[in-house]
Structures are given as C-alpha cells and as structure tokens.
mmCIF file of C-alpha atoms and ligand atoms in Angstrom:
data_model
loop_
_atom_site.group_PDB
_atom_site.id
_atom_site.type_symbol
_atom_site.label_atom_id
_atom_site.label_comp_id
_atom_site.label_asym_id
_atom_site.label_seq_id
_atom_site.Cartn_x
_atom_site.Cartn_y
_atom_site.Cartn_z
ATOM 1 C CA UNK A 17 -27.783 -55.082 -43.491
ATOM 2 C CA UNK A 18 -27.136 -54.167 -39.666
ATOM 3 C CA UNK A 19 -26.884 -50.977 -38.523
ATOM 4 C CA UNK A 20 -24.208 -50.446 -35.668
ATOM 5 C CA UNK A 21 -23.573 -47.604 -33.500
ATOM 6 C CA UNK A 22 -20.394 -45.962 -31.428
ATOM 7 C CA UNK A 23 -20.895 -43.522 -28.949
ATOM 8 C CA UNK A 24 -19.318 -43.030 -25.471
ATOM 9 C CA UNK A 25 -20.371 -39.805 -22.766
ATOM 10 C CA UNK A 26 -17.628 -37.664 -21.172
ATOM 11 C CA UNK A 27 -18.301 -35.101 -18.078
ATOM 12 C CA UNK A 28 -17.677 -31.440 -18.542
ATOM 13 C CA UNK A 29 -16.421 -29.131 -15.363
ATOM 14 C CA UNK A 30 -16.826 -25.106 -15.440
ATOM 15 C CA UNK A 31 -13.957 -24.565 -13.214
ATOM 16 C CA UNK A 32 -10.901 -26.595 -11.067
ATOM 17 C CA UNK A 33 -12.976 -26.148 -8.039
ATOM 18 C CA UNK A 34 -15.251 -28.398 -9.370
ATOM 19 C CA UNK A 35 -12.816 -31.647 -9.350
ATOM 20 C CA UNK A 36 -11.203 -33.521 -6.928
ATOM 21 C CA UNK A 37 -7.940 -32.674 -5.997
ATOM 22 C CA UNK A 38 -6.115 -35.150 -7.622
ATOM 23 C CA UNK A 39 -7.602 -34.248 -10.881
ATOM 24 C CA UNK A 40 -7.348 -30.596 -9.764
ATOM 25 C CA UNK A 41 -3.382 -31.208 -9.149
ATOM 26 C CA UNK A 42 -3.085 -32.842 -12.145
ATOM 27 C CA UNK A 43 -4.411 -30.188 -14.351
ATOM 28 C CA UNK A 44 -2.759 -27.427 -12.665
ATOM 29 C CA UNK A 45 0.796 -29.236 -13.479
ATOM 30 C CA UNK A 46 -0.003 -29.951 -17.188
ATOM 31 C CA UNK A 47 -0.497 -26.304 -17.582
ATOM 32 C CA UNK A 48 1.700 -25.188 -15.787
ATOM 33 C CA UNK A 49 4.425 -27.456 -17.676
ATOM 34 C CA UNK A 50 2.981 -26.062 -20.957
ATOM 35 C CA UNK A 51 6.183 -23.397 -20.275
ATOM 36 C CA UNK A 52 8.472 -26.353 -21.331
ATOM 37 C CA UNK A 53 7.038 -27.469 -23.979
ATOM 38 C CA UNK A 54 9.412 -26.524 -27.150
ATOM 39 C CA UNK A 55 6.766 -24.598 -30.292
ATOM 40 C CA UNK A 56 8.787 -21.719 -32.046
ATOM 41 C CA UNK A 57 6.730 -22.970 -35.039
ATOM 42 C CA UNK A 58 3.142 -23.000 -33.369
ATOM 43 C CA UNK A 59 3.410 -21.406 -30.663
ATOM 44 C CA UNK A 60 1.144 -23.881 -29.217
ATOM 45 C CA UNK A 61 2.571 -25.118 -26.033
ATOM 46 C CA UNK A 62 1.090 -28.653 -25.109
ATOM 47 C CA UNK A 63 1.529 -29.648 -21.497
ATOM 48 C CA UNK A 64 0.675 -33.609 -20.409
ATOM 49 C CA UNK A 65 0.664 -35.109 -17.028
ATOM 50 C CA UNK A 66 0.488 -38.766 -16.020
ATOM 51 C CA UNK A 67 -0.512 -40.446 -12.528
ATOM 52 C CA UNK A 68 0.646 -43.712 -12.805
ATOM 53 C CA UNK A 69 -0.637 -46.923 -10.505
ATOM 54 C CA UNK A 70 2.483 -46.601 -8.644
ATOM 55 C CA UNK A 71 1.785 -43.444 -7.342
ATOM 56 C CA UNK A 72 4.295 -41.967 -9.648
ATOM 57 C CA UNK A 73 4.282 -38.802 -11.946
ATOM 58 C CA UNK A 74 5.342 -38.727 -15.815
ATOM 59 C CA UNK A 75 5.580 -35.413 -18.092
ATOM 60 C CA UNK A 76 5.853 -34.504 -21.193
ATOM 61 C CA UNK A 77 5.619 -31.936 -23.455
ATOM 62 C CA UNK A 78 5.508 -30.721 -27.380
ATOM 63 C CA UNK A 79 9.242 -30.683 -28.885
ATOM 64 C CA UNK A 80 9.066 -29.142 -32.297
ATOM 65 C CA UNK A 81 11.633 -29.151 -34.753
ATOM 66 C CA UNK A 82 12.625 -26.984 -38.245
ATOM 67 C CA UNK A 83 12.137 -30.147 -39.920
ATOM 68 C CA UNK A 84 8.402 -29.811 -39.242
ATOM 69 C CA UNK A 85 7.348 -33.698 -39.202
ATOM 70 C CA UNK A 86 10.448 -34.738 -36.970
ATOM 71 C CA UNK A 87 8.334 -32.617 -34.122
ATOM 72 C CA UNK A 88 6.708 -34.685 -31.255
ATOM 73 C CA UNK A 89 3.599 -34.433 -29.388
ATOM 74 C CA UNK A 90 3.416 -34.348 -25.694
ATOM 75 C CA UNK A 91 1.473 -37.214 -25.572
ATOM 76 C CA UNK A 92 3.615 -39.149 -27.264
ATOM 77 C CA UNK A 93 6.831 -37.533 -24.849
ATOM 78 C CA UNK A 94 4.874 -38.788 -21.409
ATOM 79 C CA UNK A 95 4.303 -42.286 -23.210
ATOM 80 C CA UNK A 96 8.149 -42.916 -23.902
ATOM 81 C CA UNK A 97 9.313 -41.323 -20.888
ATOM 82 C CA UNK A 98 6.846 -43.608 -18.744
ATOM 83 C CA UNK A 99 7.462 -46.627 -20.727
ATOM 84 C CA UNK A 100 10.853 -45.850 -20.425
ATOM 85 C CA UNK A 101 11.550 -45.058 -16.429
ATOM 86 C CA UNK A 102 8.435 -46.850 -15.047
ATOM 87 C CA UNK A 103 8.358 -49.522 -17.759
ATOM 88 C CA UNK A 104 5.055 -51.897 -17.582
ATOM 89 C CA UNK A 105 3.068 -50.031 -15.242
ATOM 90 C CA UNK A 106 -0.451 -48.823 -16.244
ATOM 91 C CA UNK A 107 -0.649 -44.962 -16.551
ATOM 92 C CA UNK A 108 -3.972 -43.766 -14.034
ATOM 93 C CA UNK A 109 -4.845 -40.708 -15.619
ATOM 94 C CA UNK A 110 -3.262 -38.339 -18.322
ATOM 95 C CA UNK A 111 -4.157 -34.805 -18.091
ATOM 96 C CA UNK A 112 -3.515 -32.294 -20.862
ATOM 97 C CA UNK A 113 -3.236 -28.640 -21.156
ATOM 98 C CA UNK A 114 -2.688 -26.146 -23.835
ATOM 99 C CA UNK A 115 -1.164 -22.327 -24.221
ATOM 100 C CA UNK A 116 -1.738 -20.871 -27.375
ATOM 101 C CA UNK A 117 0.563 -17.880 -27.393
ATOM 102 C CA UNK A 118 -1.139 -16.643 -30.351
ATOM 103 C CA UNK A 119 -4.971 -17.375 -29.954
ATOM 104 C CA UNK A 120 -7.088 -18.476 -27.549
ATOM 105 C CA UNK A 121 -6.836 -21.632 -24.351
ATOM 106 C CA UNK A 122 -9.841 -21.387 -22.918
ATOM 107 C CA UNK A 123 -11.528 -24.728 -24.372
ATOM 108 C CA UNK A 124 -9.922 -28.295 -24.022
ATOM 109 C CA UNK A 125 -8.535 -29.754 -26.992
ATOM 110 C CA UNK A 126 -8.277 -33.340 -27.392
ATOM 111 C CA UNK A 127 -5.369 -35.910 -28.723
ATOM 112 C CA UNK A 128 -4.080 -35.950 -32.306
ATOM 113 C CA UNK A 129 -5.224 -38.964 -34.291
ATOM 114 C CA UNK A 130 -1.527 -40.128 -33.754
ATOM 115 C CA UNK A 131 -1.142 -39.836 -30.324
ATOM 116 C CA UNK A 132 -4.760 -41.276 -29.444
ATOM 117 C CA UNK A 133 -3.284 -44.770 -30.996
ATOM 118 C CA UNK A 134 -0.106 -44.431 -28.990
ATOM 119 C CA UNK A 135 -2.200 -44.256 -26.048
ATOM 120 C CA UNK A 136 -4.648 -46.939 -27.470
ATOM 121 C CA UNK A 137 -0.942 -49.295 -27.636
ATOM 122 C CA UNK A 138 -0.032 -48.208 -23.978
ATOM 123 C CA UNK A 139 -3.380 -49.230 -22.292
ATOM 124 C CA UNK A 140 -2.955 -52.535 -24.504
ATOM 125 C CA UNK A 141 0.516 -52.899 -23.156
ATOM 126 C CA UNK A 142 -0.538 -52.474 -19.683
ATOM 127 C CA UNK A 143 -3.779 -54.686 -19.574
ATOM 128 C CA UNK A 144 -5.122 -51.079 -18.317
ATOM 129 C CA UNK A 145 -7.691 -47.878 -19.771
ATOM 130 C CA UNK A 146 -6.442 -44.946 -19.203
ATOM 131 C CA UNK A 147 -8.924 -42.052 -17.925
ATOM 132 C CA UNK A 148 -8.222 -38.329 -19.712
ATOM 133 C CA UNK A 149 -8.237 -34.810 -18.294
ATOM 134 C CA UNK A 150 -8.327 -32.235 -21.192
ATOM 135 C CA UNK A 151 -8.233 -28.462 -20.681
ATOM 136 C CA UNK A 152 -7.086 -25.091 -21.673
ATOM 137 C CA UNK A 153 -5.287 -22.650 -19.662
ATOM 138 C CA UNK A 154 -9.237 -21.721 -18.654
ATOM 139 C CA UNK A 155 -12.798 -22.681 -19.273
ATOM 140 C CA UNK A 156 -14.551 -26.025 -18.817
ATOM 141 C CA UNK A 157 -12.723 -29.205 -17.962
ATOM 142 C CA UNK A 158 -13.738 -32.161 -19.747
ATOM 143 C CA UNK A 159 -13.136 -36.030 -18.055
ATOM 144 C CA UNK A 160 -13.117 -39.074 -20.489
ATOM 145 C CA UNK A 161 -13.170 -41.853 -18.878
ATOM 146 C CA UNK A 162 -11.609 -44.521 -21.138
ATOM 147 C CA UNK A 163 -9.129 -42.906 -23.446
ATOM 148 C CA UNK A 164 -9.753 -45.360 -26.187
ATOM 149 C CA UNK A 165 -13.147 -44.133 -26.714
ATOM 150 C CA UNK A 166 -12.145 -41.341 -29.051
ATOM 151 C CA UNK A 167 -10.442 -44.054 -31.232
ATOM 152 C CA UNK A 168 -13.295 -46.585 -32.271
ATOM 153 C CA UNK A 169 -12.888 -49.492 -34.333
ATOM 154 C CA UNK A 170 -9.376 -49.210 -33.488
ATOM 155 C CA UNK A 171 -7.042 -51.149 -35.120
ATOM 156 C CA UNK A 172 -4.462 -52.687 -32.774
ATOM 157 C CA UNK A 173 -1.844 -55.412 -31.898
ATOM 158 C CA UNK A 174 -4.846 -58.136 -31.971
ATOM 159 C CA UNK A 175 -5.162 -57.650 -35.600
ATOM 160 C CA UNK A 176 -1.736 -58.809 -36.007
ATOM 161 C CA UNK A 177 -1.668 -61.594 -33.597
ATOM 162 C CA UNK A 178 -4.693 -62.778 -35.657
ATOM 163 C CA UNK A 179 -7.051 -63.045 -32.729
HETATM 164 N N1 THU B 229 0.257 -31.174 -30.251
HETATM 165 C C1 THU B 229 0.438 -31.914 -29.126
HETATM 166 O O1 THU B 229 1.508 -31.874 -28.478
HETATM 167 N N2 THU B 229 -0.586 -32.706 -28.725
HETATM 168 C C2 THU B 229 -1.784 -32.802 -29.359
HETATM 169 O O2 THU B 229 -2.618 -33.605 -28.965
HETATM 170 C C3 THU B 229 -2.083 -31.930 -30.494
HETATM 171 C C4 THU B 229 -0.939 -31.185 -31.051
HETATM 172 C C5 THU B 229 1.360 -30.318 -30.697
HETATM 173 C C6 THU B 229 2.012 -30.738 -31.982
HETATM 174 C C7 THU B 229 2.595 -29.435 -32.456
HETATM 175 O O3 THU B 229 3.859 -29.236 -31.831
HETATM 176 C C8 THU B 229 1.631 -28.397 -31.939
HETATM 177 O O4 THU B 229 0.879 -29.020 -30.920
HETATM 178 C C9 THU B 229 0.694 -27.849 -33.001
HETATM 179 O O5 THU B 229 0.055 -28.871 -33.675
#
C-alpha cells in the first residue's frame, strides 16, 4: 500500500490595492460585468473575465433559463466565446466575480465541478495553465495559480487517446 497526497497553495489579498493592476483591472471588470449576467432564478450574478496571450479580452457571464439545467455558467460563456473569436490561443488569466442579490459577495467563490473541467479541456487545448482570480463584490481576493489544481486526478482527453 502507498499512500499519495494532492495539495496545491493559493495567495489570498485583503483588498484590490493589494494586486497589480492587471489583476486589479481584471477583477474590477468581472464584477462589474456581473450586471449582465442573466439569474431571475438565483439571483446570483456570475461575472468572468479573460486576458488572453494576445493581449485580448473575453467575457462571459451566467445565462439562466426556466428550464433550469439548460442554464450556463459564466465560465463556461468566456470559454466558447474565446474558443470561438480567438480560437487556439491560451487564455492568461480568468478572473471571476459574484453579486448575490439576495445574500452576501464578500468572499470568493470558486468554479463549479463542471466548469473547472471545461477549463481543465481549454488549458489542454492550448498546451497552456491558466492562472485564476476569484472574488466577491468585496473581501479578500484569492490567486490560484494553475487552474487545474482544484480538479486533481483529472480525467481528460489523454485517457482517451490511451496515453
Ligand atoms: N454559476 C456560475 O456562473 N459559475 C460558477 O462557477 C458557479 C455557479 C452560476 C450558475 C447559476 O446560474 C448560478 O450561478 C447559481 O448556481
């Protein structure tokens, strides 16, 4: 019998002032695009920003729907729209922001199980890790470097490919 172990370290910020500006910049628009996001059912407006190697930006927000499962995350918005309009090019960093019209957003929440294997697929795709910026509308700031780390013993398009 082996024992084996997973565990990874991420960097928590009290406040914006406390990043760099890109970050900083990067933060500010996912909240502030939380205002598009479409969540009559929730009410929890998800806001995600992308800086891609190309210097380009890619949103993307939650679009919910009365046929609850048909709903998207934002996540999973940004990912299509980037694969889409800046197809093949490795995403830098993806920050996300949340507005709970009903409770509180001053903690960061992370990626649904879902979307953290859509992003597994994109940084995959583009040979690429992609770092995370996760955030409320207030409170700390928390920086993961490699977004794969909250999705270990991933299973992925190597398992098909029979490598
Ligand atoms: N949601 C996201 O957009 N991203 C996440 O990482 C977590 C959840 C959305 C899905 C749904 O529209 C709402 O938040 C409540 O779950």
């Amino acid at each position: 019998m082996q024992k084996r172990e997973v565990r990874f370290e991420y960097q928590v910020f009290n406040s914006l002032e406390e990043l760099n500006a890109s970050d900083r910049t990067l933060i500010e628009s996912a909240r502030a695009i939380t205002q598009k996001a479409y969540a009559p059912y929730s009410e929890f407006l998800v806001g995600a920003v992308a800086l891609l190697d190309n210097g380009a930006t890619v949103a993307g927000t939650n679009q919910e729907n009365a046929s609850y499962p048909v709903g998207i995350c934002a996540e999973r918005v940004l990912l299509a729209s980037a694969a889409m309009i800046h197809t093949d090019v490795p995403i830098k960093t993806m920050a996300i922001a949340y507005h709970h019209l009903n409770g509180e957003s001053n903690k960061p929440v992370s990626p649904c199980g879902m979307c953290r294997q859509s992003i597994h697929e994109y940084e995959e795709r583009t040979h690429q890790t992609i770092r995370l910026i996760l955030s409320g509308m207030t409170g700390e700031i928390m920086i993961i470097e490699n977004a794969s780390s909250l999705l270990p013993m991933s299973f992925g398009s190597h398992e098909l490919i029979g490598e």
